[in-house]
mmCIF file of C-alpha atoms in Angstrom:
data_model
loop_
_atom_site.group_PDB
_atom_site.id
_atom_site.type_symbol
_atom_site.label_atom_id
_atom_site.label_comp_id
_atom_site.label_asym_id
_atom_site.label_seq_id
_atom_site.Cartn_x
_atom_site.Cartn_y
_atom_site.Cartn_z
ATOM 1 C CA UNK A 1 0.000 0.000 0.000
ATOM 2 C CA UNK A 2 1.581 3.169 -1.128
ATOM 3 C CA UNK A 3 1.365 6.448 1.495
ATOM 4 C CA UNK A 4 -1.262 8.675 0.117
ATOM 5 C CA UNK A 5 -2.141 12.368 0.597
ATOM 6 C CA UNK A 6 -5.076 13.240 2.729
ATOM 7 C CA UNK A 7 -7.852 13.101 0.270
ATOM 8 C CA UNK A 8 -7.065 10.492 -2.261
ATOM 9 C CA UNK A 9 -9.171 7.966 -3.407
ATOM 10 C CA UNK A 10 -7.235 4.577 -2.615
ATOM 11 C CA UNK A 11 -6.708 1.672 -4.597
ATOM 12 C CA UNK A 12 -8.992 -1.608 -4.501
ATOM 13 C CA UNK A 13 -6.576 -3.975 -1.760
ATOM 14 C CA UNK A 14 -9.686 -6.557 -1.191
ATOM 15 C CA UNK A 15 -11.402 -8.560 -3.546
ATOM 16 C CA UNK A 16 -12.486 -11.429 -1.244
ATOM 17 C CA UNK A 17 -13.105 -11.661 2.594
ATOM 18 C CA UNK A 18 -10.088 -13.269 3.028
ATOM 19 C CA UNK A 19 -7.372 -10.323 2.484
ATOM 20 C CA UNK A 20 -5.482 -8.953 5.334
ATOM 21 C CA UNK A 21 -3.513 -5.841 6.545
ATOM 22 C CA UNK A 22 -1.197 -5.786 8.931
ATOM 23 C CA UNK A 23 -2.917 -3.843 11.851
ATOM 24 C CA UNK A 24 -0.532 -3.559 14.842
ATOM 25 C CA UNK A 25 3.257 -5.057 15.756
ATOM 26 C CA UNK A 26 3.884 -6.731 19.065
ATOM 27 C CA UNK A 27 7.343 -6.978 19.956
ATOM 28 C CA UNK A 28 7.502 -9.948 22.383
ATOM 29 C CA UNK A 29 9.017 -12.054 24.965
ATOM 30 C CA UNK A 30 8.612 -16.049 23.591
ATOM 31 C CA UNK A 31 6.686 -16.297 27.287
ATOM 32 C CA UNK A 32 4.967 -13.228 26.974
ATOM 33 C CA UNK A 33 0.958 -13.613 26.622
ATOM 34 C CA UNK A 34 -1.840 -12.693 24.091
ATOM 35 C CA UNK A 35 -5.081 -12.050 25.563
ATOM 36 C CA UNK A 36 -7.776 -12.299 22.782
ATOM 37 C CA UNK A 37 -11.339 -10.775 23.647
ATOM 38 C CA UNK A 38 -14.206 -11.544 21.594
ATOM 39 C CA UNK A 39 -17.617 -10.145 20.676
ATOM 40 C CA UNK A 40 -19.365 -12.696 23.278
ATOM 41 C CA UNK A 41 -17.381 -11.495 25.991
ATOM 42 C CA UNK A 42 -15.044 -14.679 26.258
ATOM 43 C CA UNK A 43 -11.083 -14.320 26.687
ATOM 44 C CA UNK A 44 -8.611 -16.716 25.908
ATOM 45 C CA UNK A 45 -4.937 -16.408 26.037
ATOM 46 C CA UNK A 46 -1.724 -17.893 23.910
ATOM 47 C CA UNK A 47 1.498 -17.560 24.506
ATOM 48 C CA UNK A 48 3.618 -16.158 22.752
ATOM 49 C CA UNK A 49 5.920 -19.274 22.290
ATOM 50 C CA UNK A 50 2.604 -21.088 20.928
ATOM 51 C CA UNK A 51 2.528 -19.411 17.777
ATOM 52 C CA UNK A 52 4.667 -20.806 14.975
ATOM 53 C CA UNK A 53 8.118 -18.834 13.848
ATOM 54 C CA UNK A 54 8.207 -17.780 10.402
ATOM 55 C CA UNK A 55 10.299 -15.773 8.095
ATOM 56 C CA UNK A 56 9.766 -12.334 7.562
ATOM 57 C CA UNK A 57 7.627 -13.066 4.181
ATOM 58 C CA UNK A 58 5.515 -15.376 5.404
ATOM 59 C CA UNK A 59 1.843 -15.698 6.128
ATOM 60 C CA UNK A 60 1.818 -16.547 9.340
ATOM 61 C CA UNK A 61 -1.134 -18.773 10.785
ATOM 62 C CA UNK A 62 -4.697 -18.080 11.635
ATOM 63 C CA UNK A 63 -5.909 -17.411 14.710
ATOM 64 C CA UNK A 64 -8.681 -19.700 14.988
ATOM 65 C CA UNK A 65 -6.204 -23.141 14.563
ATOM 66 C CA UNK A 66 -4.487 -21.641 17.715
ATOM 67 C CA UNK A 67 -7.186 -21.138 20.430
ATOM 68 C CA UNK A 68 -10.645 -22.648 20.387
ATOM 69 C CA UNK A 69 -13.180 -19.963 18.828
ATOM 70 C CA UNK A 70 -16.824 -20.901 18.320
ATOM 71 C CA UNK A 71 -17.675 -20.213 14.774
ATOM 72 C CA UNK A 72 -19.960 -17.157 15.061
ATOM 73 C CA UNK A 73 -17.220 -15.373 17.956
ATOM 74 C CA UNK A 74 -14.909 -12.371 16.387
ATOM 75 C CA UNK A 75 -11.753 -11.314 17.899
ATOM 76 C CA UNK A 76 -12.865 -7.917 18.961
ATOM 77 C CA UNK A 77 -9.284 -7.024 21.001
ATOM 78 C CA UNK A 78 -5.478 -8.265 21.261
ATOM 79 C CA UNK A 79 -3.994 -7.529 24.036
ATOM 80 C CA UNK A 80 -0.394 -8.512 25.302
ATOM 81 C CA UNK A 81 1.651 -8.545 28.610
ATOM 82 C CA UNK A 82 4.481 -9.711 29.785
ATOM 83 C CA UNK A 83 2.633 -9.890 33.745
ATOM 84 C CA UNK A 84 -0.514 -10.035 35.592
ATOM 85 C CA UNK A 85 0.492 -7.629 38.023
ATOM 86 C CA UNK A 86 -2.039 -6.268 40.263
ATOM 87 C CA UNK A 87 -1.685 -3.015 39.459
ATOM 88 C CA UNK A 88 -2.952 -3.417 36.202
ATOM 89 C CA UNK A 89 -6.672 -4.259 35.041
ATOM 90 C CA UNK A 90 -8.276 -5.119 32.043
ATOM 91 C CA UNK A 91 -11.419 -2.685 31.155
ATOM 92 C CA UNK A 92 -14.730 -3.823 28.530
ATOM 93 C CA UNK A 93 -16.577 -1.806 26.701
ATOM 94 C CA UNK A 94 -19.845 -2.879 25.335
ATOM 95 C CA UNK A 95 -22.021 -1.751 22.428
ATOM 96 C CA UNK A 96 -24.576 -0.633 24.855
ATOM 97 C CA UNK A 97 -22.229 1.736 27.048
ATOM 98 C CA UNK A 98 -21.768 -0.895 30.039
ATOM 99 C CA UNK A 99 -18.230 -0.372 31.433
ATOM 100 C CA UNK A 100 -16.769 -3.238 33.484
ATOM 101 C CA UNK A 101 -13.062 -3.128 35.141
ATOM 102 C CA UNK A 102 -11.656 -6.430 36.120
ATOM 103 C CA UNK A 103 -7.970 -7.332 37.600
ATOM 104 C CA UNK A 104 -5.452 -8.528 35.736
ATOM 105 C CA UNK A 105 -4.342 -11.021 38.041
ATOM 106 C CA UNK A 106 -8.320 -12.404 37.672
ATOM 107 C CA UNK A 107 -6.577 -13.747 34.135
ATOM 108 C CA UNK A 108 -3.656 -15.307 35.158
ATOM 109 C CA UNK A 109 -4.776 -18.854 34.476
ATOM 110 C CA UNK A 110 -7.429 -19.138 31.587
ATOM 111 C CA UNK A 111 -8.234 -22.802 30.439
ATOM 112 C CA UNK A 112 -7.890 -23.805 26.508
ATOM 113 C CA UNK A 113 -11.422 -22.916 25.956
ATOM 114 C CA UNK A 114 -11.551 -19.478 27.469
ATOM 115 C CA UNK A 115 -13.057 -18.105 30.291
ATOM 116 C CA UNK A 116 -16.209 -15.568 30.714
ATOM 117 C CA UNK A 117 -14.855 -12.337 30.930
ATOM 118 C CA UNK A 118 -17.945 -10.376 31.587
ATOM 119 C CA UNK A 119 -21.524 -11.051 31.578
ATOM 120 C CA UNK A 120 -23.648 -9.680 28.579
ATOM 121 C CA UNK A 121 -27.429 -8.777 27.874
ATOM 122 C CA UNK A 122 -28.607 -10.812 25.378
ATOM 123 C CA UNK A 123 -28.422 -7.778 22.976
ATOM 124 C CA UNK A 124 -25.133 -6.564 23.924
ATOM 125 C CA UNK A 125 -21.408 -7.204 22.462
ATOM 126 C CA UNK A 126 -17.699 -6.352 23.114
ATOM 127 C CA UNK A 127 -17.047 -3.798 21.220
ATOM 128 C CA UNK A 128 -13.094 -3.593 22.499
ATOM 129 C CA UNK A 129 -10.754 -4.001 25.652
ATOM 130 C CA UNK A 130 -8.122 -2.412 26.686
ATOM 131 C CA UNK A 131 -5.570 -2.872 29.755
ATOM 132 C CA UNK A 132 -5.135 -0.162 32.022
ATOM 133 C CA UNK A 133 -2.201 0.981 34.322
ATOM 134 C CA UNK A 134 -1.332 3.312 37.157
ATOM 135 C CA UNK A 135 -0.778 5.610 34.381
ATOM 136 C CA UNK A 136 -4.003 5.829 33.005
ATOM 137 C CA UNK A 137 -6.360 8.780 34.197
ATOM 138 C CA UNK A 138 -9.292 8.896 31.899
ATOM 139 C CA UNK A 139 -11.301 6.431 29.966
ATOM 140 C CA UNK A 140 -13.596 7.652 26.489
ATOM 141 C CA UNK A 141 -16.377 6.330 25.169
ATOM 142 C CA UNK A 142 -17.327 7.343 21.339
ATOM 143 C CA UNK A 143 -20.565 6.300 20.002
ATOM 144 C CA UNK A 144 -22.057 6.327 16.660
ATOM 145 C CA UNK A 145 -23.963 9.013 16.767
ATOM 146 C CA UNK A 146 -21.127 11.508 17.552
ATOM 147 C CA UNK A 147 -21.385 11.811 21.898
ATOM 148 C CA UNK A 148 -18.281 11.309 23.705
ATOM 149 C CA UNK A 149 -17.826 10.938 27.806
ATOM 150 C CA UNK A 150 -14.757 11.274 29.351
ATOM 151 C CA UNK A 151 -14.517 10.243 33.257
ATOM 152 C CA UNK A 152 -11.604 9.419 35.035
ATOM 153 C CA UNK A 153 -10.999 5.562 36.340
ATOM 154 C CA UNK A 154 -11.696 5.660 39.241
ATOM 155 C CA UNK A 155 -14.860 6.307 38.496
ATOM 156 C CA UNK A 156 -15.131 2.305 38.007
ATOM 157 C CA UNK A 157 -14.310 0.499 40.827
ATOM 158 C CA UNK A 158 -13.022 -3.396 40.072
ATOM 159 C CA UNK A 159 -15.347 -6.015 39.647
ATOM 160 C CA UNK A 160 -14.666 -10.104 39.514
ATOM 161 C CA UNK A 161 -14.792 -11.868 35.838
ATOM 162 C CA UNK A 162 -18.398 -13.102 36.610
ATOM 163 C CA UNK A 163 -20.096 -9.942 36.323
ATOM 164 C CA UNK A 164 -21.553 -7.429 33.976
ATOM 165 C CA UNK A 165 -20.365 -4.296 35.108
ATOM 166 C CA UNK A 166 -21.613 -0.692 35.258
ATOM 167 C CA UNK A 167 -23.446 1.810 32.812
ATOM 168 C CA UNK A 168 -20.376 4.015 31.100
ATOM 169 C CA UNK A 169 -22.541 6.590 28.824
ATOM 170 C CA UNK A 170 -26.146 6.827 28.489
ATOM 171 C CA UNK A 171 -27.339 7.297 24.818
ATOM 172 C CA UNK A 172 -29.602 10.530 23.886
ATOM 173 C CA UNK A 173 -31.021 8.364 21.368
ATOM 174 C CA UNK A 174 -32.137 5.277 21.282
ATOM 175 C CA UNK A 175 -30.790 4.065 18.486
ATOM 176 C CA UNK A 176 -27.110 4.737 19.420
ATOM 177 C CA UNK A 177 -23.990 2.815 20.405
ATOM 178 C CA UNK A 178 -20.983 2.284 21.136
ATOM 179 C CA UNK A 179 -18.269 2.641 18.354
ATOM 180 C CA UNK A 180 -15.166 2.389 20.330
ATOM 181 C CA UNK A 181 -13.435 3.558 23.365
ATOM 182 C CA UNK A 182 -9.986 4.430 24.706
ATOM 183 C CA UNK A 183 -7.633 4.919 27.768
ATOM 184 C CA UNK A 184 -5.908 8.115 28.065
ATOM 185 C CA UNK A 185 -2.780 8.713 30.339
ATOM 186 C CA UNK A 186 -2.963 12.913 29.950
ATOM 187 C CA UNK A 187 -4.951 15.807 28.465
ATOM 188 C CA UNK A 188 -2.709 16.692 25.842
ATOM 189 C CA UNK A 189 -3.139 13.211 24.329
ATOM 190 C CA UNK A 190 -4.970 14.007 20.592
ATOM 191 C CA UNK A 191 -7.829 11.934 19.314
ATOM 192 C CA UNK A 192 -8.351 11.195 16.002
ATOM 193 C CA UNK A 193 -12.035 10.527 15.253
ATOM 194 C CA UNK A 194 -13.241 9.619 11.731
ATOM 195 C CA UNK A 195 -16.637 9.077 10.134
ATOM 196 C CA UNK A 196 -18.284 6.924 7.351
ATOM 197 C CA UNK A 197 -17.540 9.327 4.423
ATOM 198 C CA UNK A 198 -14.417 10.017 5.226
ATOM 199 C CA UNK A 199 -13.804 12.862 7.091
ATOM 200 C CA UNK A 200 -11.924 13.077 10.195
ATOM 201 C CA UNK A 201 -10.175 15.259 12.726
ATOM 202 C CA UNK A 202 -7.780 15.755 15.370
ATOM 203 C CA UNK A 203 -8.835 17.142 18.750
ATOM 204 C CA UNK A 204 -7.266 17.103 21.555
ATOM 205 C CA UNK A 205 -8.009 15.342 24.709
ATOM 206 C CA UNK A 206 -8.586 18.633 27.131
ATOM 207 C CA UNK A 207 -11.517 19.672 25.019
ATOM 208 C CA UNK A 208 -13.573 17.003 26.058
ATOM 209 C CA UNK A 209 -14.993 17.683 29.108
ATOM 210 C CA UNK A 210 -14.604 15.922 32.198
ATOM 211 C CA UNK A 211 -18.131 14.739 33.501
ATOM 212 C CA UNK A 212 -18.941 11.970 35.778
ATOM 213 C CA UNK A 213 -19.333 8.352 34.482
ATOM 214 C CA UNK A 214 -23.168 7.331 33.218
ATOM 215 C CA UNK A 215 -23.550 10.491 31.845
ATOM 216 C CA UNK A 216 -24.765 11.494 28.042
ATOM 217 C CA UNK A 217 -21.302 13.469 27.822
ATOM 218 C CA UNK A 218 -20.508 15.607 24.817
ATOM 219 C CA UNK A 219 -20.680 16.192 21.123
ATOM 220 C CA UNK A 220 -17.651 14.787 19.774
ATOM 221 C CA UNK A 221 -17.643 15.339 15.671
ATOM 222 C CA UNK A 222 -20.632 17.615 14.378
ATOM 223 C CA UNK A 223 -22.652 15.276 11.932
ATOM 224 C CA UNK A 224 -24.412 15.485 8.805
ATOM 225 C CA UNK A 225 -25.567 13.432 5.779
ATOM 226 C CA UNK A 226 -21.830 14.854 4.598
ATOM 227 C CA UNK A 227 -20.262 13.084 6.829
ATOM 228 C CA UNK A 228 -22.095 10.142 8.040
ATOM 229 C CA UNK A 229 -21.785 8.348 11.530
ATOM 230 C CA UNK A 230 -19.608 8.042 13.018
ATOM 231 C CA UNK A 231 -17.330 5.040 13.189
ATOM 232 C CA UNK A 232 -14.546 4.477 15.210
ATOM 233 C CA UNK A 233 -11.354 6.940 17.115
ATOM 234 C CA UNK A 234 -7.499 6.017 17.431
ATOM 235 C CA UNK A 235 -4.867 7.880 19.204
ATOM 236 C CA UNK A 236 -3.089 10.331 17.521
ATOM 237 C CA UNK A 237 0.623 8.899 16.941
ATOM 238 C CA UNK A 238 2.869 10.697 14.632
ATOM 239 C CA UNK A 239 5.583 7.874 14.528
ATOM 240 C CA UNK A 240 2.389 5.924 12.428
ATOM 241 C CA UNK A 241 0.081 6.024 9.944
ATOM 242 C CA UNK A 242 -3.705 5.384 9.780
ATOM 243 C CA UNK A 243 -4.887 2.719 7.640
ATOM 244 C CA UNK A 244 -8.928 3.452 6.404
ATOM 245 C CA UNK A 245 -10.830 0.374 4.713
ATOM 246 C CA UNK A 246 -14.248 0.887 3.216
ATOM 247 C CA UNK A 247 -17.276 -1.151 2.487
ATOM 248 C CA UNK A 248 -16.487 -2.005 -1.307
ATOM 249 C CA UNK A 249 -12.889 -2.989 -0.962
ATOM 250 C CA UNK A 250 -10.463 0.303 -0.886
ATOM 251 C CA UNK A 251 -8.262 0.442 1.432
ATOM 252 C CA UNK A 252 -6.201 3.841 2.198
ATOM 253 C CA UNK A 253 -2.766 4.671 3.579
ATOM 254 C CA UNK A 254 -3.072 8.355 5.632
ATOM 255 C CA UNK A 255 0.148 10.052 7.077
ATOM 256 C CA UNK A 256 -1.233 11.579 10.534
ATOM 257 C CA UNK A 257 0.545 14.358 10.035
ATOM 258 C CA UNK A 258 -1.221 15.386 7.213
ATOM 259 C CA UNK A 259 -4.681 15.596 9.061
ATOM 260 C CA UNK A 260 -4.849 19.196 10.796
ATOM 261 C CA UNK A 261 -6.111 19.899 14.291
ATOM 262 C CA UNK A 262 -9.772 21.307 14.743
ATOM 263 C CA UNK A 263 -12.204 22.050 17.460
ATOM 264 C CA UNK A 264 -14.058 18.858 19.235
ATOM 265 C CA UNK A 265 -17.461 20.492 17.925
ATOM 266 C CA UNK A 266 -16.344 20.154 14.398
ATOM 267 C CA UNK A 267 -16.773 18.068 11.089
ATOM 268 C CA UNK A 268 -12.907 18.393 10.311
ATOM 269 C CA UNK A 269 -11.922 17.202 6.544
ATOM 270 C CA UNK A 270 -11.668 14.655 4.132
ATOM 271 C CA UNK A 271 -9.375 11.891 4.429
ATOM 272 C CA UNK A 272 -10.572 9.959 2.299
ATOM 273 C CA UNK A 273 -13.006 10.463 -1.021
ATOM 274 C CA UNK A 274 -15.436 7.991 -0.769
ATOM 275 C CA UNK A 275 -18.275 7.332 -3.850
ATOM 276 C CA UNK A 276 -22.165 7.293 -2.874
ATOM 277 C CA UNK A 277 -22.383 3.823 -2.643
ATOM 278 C CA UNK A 278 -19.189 3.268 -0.035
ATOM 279 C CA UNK A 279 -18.326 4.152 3.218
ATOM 280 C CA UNK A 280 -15.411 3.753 5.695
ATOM 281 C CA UNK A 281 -16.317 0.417 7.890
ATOM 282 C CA UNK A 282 -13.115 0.576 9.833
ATOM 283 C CA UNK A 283 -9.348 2.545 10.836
ATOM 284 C CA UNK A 284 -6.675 1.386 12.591
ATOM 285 C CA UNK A 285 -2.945 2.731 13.290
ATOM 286 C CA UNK A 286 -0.719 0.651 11.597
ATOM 287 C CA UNK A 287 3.235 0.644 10.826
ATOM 288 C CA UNK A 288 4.903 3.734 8.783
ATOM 289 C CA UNK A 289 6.041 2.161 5.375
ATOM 290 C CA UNK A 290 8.704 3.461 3.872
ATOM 291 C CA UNK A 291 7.613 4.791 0.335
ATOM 292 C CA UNK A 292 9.700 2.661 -2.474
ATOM 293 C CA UNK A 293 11.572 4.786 -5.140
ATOM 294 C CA UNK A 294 10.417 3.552 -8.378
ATOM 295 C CA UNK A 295 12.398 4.593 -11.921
ATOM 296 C CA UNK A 296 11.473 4.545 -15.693
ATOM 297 C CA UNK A 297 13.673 2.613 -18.086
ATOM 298 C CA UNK A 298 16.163 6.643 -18.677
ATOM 299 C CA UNK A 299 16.766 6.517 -14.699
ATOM 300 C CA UNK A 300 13.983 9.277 -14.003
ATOM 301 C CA UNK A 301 11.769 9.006 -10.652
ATOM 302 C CA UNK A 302 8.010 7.992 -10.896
ATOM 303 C CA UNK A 303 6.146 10.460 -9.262
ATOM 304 C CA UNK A 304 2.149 9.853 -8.639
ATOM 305 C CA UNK A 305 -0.299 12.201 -8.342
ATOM 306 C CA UNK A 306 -3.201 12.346 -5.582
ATOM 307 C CA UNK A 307 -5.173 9.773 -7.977
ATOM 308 C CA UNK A 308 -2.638 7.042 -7.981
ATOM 309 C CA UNK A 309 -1.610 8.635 -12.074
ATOM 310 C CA UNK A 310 1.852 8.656 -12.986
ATOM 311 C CA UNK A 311 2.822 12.275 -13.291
ATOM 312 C CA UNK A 312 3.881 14.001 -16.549
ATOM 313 C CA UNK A 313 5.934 16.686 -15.995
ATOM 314 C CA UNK A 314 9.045 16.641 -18.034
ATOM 315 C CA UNK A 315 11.060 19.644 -16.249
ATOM 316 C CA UNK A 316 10.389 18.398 -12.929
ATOM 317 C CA UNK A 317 11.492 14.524 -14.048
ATOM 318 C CA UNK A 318 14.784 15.888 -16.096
ATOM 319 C CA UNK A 319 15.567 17.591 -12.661
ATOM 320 C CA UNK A 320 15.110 13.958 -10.837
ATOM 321 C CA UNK A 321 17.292 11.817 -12.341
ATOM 322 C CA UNK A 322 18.130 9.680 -9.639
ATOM 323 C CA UNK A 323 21.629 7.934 -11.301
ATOM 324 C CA UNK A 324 22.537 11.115 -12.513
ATOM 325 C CA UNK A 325 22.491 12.316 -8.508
ATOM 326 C CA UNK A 326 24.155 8.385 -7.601
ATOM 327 C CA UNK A 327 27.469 8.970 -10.516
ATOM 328 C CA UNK A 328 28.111 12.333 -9.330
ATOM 329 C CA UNK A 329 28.537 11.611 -5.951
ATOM 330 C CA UNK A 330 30.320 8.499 -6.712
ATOM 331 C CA UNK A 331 32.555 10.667 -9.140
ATOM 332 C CA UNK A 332 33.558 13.158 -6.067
ATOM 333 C CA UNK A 333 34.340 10.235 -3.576
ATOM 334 C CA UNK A 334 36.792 8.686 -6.391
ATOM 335 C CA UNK A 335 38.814 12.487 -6.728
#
């Protein structure tokens, strides 16, 4: 996937269900451990020596021939960790804005089939998990429909694996839910929050108020039919880039950098064109790739434009002649 400008269209990257991207690195102890949450609120855990080496180009092995998934269950959170310490929990947010903290040390032992996590309505799901640490102040919950509550931890006291925890945000509309959630460590932290047509922004963290937990909190992206719901937040991180996927196939490469800051009652702007018919299903962070230099047959760099087009502009390619730059510097180290 090549590193587009903010704005560009993309280039189709799945054509069946079974395509990949690389989503997040964990760099590992062999007796580290991967906690893997699902939809149904079940965790199992691998370690890390479990999973079979292979060489940098391989494919690697799915997950489901390594722990015991039922067939309708979806991996909703990876987690790893090298302890259990006590000073650490594991928080689970739920599609209908129940919160529920639990120790870590509560997963220190999990059988082959799992354990229950937390207990679910019969209409409720994971939506995603994430550990917390004596770091962490805050805790966010976006939903769909564009409210936001920020409250710090303490707010949610522990509770033991066999329970379904407390309400986190309470929806102004029915019809809402939860999109995603995150643990923050400070207030000048940035969130960037992105919706189905493409548009997204960067706010930071102090401009979402601080309210009490079970509240409706606040606006956190000002909607429209423009715009669409929205559908999920990461954490702003420079040293990355954000990796959009849409409902027909495209997948898009974003530099964060590229995506200015705006107010948290805002729209913000496009990162991604997306036609009628499509809209953005899911982001995640993912690894910076370093953008391949690719010549014509006389030497001269291949520039593309915002389109994915070979440029055409002969001044600027007789200026970028690459072995041209590579023989004179080889000609001054030789004198």
């Amino acid at each position: 996937m090549k590193n587009k400008k903010r704005g560009g269209k993309g280039k189709v990257a799945v054509t069946t269900h079974d395509d990949d991207f690389i989503e997040r690195f964990f760099v590992s102890n062999t007796h580290d451990t991967l906690m893997f949450v699902t939809n149904m609120g079940q965790l199992y855990w691998l370690k890390v020596y479990r999973i079979p080496e292979g060489s940098r180009t391989a494919k690697g092995k799915a997950v489901v021939n390594l722990i015991n998934l039922r067939p309708d269950e979806k991996i909703m959170a990876i987690i790893t960790t090298s302890d259990f310490d006590e000073s650490k929990s594991l928080a689970f947010f739920t599609k209908n804005g129940v919160i529920k903290r639990t120790n870590l040390t509560e997963f220190s032992n999990i059988r082959s089939n799992g354990v229950r996590a937390i207990v679910l309505d019969d209409d409720d799901e994971v939506v995603t998990a994430k550990i917390t640490n004596p770091d962490t102040q805050y805790l966010m919950i976006f939903t769909s429909l564009g409210q936001c509550i920020r409250f710090e931890v303490d707010k949610t006291r522990e509770q033991g694996r066999s329970t379904r925890g407390v309400r986190g945000i309470k929806f102004k509309i029915e019809s809402d839910f939860v999109v995603d959630a995150e643990i923050i460590e400070n207030e000048e932290q940035e969130i960037l929050t992105v919706s189905e047509k493409g548009i997204g922004k960067r706010t930071t963290v102090e401009e979402y108020r601080l309210t009490n937990r079970a509240g409706s909190g606040v606006i956190a992206m000002k909607l429209s039919p423009k715009t669409g719901n929205i559908i999920g937040e990461v954490l702003v991180d420079e040293t990355q880039d954000l990796m959009l996927l849409t409902s027909i196939g495209k997948m898009i490469r974003v530099d964060m950098q590229t995506i200015r800051k705006a107010g948290r009652n805002t729209s913000g702007v496009i990162i991604v064109n997306v036609d009628k018919e499509d809209k953005v299903v899911s982001i995640a962070k993912c690894p910076k790739e370093d953008e391949e230099i690719e010549l014509d047959e006389n030497g001269n760099i291949i520039r593309y434009n915002e389109d994915g087009e070979i440029e055409t502009n002969e001044e600027e390619s007789n200026n970028s002649n690459l072995l041209d730059i590579i023989e004179t510097k080889e000609e001054k180290e030789e004198e």
